[in-house]
PDB file of C-alpha atoms and ligand atoms in Angstrom:
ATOM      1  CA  UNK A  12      39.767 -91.363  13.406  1.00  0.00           C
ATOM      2  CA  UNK A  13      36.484 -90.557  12.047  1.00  0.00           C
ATOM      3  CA  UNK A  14      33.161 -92.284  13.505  1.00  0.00           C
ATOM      4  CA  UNK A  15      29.673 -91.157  11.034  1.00  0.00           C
ATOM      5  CA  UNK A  16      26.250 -92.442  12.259  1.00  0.00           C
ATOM      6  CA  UNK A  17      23.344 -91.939   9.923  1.00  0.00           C
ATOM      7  CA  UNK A  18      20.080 -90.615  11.675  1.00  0.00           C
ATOM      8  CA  UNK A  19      18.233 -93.829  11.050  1.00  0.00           C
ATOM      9  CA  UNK A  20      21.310 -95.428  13.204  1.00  0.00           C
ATOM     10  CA  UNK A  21      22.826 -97.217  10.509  1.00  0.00           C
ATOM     11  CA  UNK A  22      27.086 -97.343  10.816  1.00  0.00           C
ATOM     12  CA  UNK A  23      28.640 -95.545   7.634  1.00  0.00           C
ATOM     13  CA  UNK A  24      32.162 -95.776   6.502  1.00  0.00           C
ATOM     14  CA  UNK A  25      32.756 -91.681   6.809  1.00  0.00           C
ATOM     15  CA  UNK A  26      35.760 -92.348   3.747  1.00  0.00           C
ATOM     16  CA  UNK A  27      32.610 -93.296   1.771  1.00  0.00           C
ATOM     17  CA  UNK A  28      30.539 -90.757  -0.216  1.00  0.00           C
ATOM     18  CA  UNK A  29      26.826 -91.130   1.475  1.00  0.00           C
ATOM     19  CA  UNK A  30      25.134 -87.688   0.476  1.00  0.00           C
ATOM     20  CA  UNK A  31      23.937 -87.410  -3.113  1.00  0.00           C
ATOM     21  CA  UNK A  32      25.413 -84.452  -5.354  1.00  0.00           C
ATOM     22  CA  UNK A  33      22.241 -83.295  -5.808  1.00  0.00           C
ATOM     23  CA  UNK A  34      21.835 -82.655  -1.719  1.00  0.00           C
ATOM     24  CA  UNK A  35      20.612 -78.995  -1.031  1.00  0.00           C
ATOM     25  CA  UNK A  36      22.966 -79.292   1.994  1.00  0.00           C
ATOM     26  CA  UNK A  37      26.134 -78.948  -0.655  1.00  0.00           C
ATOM     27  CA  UNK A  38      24.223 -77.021  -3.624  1.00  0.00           C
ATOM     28  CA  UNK A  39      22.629 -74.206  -1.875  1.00  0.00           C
ATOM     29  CA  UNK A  40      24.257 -74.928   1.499  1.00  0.00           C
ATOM     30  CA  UNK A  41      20.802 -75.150   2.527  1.00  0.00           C
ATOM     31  CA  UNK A  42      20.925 -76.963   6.069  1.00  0.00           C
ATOM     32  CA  UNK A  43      21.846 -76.895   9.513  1.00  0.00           C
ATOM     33  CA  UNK A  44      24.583 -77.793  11.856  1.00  0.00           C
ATOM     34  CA  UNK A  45      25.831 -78.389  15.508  1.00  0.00           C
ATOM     35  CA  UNK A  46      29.169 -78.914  16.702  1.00  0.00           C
ATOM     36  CA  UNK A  47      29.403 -80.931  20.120  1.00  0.00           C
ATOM     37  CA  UNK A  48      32.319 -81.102  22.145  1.00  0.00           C
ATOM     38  CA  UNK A  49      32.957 -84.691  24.091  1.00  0.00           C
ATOM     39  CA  UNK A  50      35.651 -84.900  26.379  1.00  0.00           C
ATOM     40  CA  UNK A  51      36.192 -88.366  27.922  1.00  0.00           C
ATOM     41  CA  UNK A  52      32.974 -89.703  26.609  1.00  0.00           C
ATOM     42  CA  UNK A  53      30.912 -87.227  27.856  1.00  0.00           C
ATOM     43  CA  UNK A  54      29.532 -84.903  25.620  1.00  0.00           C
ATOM     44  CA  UNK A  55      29.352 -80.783  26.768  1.00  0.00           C
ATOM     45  CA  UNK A  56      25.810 -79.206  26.959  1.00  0.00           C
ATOM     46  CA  UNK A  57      24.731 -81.533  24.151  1.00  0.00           C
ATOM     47  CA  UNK A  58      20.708 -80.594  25.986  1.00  0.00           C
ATOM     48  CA  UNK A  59      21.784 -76.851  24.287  1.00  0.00           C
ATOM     49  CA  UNK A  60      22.848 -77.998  21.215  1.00  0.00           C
ATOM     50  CA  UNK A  61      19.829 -79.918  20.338  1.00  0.00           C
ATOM     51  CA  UNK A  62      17.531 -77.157  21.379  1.00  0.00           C
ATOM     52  CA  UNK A  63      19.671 -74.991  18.978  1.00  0.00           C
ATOM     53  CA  UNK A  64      19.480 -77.386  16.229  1.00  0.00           C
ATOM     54  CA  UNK A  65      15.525 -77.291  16.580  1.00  0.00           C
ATOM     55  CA  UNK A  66      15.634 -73.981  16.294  1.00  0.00           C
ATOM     56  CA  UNK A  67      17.592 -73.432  13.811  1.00  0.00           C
ATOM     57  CA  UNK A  68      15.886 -75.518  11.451  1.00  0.00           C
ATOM     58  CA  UNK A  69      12.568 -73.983  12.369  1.00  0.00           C
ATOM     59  CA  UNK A  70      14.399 -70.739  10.924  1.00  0.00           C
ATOM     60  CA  UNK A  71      14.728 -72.428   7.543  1.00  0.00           C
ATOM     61  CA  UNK A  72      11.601 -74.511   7.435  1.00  0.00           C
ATOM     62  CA  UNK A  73      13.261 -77.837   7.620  1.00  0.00           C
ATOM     63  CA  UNK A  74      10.863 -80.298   9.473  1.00  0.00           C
ATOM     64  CA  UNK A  75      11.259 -80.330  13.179  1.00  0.00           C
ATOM     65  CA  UNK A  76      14.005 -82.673  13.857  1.00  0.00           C
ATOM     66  CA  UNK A  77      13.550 -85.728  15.949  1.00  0.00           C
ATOM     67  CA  UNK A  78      15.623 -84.999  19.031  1.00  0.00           C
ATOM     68  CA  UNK A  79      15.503 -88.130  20.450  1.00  0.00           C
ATOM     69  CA  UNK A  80      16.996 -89.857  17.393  1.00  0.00           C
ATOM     70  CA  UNK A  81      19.632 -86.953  17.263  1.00  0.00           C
ATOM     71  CA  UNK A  82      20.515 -88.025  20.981  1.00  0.00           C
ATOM     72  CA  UNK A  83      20.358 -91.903  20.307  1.00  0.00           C
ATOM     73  CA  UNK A  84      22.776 -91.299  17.038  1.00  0.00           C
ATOM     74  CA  UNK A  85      25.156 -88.698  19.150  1.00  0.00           C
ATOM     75  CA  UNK A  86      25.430 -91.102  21.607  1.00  0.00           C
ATOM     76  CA  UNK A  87      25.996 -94.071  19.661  1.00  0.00           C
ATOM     77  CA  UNK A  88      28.984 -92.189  17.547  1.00  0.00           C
ATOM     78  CA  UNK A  89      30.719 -91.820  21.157  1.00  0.00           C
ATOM     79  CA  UNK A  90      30.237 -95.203  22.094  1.00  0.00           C
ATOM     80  CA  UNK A  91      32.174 -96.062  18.640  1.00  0.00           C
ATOM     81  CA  UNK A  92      34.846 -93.566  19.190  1.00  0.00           C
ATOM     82  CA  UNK A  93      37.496 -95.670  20.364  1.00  0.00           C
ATOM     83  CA  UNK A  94      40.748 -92.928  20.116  1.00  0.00           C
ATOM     84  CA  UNK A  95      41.850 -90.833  22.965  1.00  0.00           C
ATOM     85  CA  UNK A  96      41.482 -87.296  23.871  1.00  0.00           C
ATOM     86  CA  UNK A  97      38.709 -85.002  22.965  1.00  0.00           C
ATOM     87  CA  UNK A  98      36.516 -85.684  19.984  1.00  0.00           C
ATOM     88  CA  UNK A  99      34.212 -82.774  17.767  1.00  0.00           C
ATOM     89  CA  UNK A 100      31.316 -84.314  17.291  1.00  0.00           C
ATOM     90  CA  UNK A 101      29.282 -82.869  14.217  1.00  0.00           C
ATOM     91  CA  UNK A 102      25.585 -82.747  13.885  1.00  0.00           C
ATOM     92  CA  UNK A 103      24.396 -81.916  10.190  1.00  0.00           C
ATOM     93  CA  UNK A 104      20.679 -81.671   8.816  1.00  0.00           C
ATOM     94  CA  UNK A 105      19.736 -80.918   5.502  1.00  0.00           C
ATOM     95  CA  UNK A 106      17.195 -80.262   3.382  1.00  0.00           C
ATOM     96  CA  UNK A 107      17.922 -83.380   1.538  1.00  0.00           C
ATOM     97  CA  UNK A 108      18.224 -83.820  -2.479  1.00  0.00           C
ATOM     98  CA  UNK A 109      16.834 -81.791  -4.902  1.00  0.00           C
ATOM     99  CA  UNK A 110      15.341 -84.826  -7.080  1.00  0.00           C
ATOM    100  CA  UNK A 111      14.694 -86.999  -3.867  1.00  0.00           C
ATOM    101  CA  UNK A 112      11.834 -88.047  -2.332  1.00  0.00           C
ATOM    102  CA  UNK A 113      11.774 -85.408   0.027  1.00  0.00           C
ATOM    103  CA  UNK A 114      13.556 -86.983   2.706  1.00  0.00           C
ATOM    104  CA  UNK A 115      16.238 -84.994   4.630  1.00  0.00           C
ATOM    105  CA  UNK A 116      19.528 -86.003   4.924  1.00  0.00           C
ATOM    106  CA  UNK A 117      20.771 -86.020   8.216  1.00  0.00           C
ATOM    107  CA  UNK A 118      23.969 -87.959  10.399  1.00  0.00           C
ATOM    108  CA  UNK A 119      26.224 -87.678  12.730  1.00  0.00           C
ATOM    109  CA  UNK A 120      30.288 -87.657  12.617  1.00  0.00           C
ATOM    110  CA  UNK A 121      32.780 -88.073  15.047  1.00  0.00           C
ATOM    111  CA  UNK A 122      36.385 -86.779  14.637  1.00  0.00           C
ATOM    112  CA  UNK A 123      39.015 -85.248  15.837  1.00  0.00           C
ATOM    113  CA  UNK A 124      39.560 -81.907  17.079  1.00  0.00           C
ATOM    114  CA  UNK A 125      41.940 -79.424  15.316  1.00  0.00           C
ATOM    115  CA  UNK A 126      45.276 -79.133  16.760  1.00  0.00           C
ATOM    116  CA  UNK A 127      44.813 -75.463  16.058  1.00  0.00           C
ATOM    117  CA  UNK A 128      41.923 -75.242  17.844  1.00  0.00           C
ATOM    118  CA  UNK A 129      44.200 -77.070  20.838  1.00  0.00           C
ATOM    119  CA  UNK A 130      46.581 -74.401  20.434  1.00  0.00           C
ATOM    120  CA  UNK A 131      44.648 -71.455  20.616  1.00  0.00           C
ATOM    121  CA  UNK A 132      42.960 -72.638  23.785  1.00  0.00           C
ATOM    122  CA  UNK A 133      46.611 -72.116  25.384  1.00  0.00           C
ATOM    123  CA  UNK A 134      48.099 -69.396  23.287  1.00  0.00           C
ATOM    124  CA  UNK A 135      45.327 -67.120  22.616  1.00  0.00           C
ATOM    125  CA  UNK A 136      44.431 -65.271  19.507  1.00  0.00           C
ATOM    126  CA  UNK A 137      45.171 -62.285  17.989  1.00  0.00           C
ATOM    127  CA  UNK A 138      41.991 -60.369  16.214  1.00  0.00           C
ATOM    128  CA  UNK A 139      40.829 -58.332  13.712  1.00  0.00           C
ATOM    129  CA  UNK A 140      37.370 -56.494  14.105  1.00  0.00           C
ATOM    130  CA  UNK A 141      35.899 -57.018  10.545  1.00  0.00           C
ATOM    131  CA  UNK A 142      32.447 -55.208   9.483  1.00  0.00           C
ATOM    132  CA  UNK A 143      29.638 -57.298   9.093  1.00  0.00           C
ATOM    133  CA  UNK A 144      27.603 -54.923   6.942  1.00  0.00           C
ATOM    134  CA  UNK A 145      24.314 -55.286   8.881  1.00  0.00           C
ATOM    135  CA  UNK A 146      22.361 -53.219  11.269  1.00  0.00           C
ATOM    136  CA  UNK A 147      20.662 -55.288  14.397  1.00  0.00           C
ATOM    137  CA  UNK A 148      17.421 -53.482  13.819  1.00  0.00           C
ATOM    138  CA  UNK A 149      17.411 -56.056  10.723  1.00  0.00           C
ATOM    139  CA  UNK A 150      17.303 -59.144  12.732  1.00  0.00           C
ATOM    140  CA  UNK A 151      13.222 -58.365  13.282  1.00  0.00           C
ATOM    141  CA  UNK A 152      12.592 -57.072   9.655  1.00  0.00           C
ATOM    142  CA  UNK A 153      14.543 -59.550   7.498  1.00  0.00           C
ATOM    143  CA  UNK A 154      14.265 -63.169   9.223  1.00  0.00           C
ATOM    144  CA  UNK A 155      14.825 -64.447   5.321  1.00  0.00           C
ATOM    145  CA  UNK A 156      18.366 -63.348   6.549  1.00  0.00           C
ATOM    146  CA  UNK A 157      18.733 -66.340   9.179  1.00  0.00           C
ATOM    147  CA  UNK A 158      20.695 -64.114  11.389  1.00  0.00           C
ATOM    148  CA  UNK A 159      21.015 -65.882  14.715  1.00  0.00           C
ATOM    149  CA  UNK A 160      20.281 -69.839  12.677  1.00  0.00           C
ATOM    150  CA  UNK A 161      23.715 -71.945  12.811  1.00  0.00           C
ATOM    151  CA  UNK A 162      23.293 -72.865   8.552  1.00  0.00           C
ATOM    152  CA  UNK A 163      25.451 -74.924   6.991  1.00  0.00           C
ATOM    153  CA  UNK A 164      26.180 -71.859   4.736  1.00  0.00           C
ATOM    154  CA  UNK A 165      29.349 -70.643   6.528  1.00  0.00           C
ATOM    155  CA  UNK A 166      31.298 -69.620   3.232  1.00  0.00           C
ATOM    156  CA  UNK A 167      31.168 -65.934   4.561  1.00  0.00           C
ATOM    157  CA  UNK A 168      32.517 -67.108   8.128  1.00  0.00           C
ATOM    158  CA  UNK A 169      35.445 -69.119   6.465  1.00  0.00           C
ATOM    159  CA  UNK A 170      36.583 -66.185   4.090  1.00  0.00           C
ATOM    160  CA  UNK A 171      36.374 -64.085   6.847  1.00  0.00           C
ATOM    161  CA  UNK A 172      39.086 -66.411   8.342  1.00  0.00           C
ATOM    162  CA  UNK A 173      41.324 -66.404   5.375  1.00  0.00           C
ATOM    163  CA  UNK A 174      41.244 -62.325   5.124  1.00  0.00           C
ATOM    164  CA  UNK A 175      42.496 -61.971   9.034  1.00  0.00           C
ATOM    165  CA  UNK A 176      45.172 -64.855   8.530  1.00  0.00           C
ATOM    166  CA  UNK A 177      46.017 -62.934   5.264  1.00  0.00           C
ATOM    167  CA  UNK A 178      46.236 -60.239   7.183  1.00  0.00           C
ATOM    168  CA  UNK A 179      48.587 -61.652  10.423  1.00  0.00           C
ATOM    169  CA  UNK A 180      45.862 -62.800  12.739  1.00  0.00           C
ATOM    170  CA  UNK A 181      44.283 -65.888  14.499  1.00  0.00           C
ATOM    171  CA  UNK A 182      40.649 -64.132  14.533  1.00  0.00           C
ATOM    172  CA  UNK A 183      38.001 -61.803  13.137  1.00  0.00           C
ATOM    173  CA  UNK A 184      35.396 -60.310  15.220  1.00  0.00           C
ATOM    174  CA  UNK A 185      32.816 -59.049  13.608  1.00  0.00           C
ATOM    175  CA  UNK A 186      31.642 -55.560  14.274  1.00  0.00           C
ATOM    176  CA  UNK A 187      27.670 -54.065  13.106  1.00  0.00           C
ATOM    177  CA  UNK A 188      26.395 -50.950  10.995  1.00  0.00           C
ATOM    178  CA  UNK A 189      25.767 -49.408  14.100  1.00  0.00           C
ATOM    179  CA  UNK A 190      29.308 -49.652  15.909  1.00  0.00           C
ATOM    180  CA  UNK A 191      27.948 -53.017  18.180  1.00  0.00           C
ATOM    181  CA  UNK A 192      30.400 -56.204  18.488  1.00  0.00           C
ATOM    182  CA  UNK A 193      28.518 -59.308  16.820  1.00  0.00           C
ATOM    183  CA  UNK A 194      30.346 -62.779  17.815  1.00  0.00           C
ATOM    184  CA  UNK A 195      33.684 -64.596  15.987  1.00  0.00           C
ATOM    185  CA  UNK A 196      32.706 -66.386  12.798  1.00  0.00           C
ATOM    186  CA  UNK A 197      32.932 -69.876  14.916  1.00  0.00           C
ATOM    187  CA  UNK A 198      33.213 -68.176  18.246  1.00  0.00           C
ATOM    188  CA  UNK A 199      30.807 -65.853  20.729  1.00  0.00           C
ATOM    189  CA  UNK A 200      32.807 -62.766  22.253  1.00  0.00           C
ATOM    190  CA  UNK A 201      33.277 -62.437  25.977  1.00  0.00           C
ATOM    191  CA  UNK A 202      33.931 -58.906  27.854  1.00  0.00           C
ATOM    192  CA  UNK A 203      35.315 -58.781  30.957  1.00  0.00           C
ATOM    193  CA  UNK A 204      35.123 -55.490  32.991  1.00  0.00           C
ATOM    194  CA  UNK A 205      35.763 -56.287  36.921  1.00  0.00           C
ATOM    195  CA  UNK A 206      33.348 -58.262  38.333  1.00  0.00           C
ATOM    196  CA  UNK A 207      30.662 -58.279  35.039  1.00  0.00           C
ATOM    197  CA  UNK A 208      30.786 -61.089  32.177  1.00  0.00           C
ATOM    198  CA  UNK A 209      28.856 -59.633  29.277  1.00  0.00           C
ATOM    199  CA  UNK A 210      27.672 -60.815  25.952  1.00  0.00           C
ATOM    200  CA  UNK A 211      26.315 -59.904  22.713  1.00  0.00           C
ATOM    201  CA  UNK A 212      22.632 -60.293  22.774  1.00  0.00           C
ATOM    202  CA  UNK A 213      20.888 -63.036  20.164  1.00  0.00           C
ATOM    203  CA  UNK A 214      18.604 -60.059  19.006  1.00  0.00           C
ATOM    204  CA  UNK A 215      21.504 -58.712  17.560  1.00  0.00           C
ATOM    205  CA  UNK A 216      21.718 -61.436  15.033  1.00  0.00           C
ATOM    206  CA  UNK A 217      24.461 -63.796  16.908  1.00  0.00           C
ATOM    207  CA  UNK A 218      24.327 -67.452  18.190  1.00  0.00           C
ATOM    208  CA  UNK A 219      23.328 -67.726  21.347  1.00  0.00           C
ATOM    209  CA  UNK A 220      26.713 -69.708  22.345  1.00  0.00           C
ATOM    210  CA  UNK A 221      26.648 -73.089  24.450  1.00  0.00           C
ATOM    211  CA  UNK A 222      29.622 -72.636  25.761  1.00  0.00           C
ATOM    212  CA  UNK A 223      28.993 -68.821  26.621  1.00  0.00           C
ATOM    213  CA  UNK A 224      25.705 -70.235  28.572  1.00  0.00           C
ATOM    214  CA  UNK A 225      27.742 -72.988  30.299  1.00  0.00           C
ATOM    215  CA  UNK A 226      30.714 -70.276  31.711  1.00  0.00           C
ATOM    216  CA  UNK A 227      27.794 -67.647  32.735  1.00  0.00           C
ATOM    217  CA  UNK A 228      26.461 -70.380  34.259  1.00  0.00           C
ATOM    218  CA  UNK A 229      29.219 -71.016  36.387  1.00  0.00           C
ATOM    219  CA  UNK A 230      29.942 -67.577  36.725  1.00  0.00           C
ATOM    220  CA  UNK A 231      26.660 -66.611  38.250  1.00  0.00           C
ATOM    221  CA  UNK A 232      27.019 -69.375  40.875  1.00  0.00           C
ATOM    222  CA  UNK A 233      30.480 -68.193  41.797  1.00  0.00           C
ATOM    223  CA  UNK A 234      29.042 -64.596  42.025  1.00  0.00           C
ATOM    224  CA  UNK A 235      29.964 -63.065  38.945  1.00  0.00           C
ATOM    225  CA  UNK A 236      27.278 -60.638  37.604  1.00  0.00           C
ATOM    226  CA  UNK A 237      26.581 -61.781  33.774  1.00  0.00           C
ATOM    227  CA  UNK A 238      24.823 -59.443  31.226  1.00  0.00           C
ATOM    228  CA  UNK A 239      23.525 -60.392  27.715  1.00  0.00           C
ATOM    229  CA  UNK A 240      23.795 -56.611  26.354  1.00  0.00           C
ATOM    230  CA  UNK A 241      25.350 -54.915  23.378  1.00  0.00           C
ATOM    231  CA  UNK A 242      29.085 -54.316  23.310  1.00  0.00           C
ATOM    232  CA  UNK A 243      30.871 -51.195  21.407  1.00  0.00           C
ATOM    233  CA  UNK A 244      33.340 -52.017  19.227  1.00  0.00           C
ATOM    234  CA  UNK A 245      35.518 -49.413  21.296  1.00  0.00           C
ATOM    235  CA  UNK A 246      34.666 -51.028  24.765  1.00  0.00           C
ATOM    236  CA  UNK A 247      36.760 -53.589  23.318  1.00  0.00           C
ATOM    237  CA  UNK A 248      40.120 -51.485  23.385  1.00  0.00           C
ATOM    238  CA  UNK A 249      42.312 -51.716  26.442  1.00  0.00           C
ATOM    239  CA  UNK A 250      39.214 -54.195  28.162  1.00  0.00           C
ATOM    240  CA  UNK A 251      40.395 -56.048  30.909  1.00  0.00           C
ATOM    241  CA  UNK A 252      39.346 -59.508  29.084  1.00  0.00           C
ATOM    242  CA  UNK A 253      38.244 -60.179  25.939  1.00  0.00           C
ATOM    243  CA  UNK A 254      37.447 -63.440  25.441  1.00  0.00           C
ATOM    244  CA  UNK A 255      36.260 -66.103  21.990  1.00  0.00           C
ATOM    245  CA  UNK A 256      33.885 -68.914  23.526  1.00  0.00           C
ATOM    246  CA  UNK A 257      33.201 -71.921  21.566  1.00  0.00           C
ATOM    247  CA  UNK A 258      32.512 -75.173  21.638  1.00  0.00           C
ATOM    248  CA  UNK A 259      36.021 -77.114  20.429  1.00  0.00           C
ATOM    249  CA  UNK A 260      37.785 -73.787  21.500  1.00  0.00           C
ATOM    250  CA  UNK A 261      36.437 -73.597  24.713  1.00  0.00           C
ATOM    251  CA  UNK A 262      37.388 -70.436  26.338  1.00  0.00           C
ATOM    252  CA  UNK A 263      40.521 -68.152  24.383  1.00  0.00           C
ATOM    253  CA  UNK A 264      41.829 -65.448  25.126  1.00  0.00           C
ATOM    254  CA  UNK A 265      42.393 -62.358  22.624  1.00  0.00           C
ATOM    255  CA  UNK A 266      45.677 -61.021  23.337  1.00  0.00           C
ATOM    256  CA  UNK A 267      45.921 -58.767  20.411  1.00  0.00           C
ATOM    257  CA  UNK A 268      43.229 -56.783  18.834  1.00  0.00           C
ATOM    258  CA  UNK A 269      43.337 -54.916  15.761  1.00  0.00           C
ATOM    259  CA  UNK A 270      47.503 -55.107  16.342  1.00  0.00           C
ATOM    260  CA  UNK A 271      47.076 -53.739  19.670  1.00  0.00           C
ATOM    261  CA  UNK A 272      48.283 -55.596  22.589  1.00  0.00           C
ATOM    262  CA  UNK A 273      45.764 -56.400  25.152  1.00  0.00           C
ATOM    263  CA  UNK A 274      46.508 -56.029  28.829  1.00  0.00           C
ATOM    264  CA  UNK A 275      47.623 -59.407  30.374  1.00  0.00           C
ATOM    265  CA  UNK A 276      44.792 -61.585  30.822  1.00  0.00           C
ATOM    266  CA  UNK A 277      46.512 -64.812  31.513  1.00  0.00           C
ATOM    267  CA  UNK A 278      45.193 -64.915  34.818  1.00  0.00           C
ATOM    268  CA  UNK A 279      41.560 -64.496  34.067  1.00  0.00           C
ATOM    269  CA  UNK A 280      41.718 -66.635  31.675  1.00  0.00           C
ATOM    270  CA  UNK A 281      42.923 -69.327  34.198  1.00  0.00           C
ATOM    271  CA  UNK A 282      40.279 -68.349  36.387  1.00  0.00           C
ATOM    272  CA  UNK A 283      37.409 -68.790  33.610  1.00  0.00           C
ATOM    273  CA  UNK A 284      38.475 -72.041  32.611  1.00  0.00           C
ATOM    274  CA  UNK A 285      38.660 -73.256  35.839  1.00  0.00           C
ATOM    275  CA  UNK A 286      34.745 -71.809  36.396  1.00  0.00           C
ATOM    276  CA  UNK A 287      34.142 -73.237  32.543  1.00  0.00           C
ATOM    277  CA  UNK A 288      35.405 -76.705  33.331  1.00  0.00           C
ATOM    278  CA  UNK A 289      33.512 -76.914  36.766  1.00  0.00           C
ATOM    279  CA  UNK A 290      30.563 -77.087  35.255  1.00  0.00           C
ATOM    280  CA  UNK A 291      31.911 -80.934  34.161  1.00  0.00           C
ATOM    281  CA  UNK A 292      33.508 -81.862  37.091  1.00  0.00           C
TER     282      UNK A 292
HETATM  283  N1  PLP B  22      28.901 -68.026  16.911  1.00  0.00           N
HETATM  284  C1  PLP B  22      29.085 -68.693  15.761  1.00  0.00           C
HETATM  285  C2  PLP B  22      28.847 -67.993  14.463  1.00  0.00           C
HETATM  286  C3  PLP B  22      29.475 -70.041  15.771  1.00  0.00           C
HETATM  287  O1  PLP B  22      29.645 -70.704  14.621  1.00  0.00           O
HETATM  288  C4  PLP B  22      29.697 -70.671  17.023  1.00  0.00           C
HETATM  289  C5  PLP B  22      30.113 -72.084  17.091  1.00  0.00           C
HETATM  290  O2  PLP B  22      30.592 -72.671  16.172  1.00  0.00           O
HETATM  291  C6  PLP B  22      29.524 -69.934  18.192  1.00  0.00           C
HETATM  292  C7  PLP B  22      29.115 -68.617  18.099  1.00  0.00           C
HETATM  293  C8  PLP B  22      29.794 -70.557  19.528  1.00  0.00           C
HETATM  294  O3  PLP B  22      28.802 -71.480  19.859  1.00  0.00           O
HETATM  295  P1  PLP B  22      29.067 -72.723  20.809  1.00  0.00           P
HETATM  296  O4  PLP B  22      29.672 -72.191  22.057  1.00  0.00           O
HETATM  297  O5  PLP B  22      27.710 -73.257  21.041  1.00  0.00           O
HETATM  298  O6  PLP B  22      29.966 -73.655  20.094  1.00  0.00           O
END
């Protein structure tokens, strides 16, 4: 089942073309997007999402987007969605068509999520560090870059995908210049060392994850220390946990990295789910 909402509200048959093939969205991939997770009708930090959408488009110079319509639209898809079980709901802004009359082109879509996804959350992933071929310091001096902006342009993240399933795994994490852990290509990376959550910082040119935010959340209140600080790549080896967050992923666990096995996380994974889902209890 597939539920699409255009901005202005209006109901759309999503097996019906809608976006013009002159849309900079699909020529230049010149746009932005969110991915929501709803579970039961409820959608997960959805507040987070829009406030990353905003920002994102202020990154490319797309006109501020109208977060109250963006809310009205999200919820009316889930009102609509009428299948069971979890639904991916996908938020997508562009800069509209070349030869248009300026007007973005913006909606909403509801569907399912992957089964793979599904799996992963209970399997885990094995993962490949894969170079990035930037240095953080170029986050500050190169914001043409739109490191850190959640673009529609994701061909990069999807080869990156097809190169570690070519090459046996689930997973890529990519790895700086300098030797620092970035974030998955869909996914923001999770270290575990005793007590201490830590994550990649957004300087570093990563997404600030929603899901990341909602587990440190949850972490802090249960008296976990959390730290948004660089990782090296070789803190990864052996780690206690090391972790993907995302939002139709929610928390997986990396069991093997770089064709290493990890040490057994099962059990901390349980135990970050369980502080994960309490935020949605
Ligand atoms: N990093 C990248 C590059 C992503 O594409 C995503 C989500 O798709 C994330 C991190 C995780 O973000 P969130 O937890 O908000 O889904």
């Amino acid at each position: 089942m597939r539920v699409l909402v255009m901005l202005d509200g209006t109901e759309a048959d999503a097996d019906q073309p809608h976006v013009r093939v002159d849309d900079l969205g699909l020529m230049r991939g010149d746009g932005v997007f969110e991915t929501v997770l709803v579970v039961d009708g409820a959608p997960r930090e959805l507040g987070p999402h829009l406030d990353r959408l905003a920002r994102s488009a202020a990154m490319l110079d797309l006109p501020a987007p109208d977060l109250a319509a963006w809310e009205r639209v999200s919820r009316q898809v889930i009102d609509s969605w009428t299948a069971s079980g979890e639904m991916a709901l996908k938020l997508v802004y562009t800069r509209g068509p070349e030869f248009g009359d300026g007007s973005t082109t913006a909606f909403a879509l509801g569907m399912p999520v992957s089964a793979r996804a599904i799996a992963h959350r209970e399997t885990g992933v094995s993962a490949l560090t894969l170079d990035r071929g930037f240095d953080p310091s170029i986050v500050e001096r190169a914001p043409w870059l739109l490191l850190g902006a959640k673009t529609l342009s994701y061909a990069v993240n999807m080869a990156s995908m097809r190169y570690v399933e070519a090459h046996g795994a689930d997973e890529a994490i990519f790895v700086a210049s300098d030797g620092s852990v970035l974030e998955g290509p869909t996914a923001t990376v999770v270290l575990i060392e005793g007590d201490t959550m830590r994550t990649t910082p957004p300087t570093s040119g990563v997404l600030p994850g929603t899901t990341q935010g909602a587990l440190f959340r949850a972490a802090e209140r249960a008296g976990w220390t959390t730290k948004v600080e660089p990782i090296r790549r070789e803190e990864l080896d052996g780690a206690e946990g090391l972790f993907l967050a995302s939002s139709v992923r929610k928390i997986t666990r990396v069991h093997t990295l770089d064709g290493v096995e990890m040490p057994d996380s099962v059990k901390l994974h349980a135990e970050l789910n369980a502080l994960y889902e309490s935020e949605y209890a």
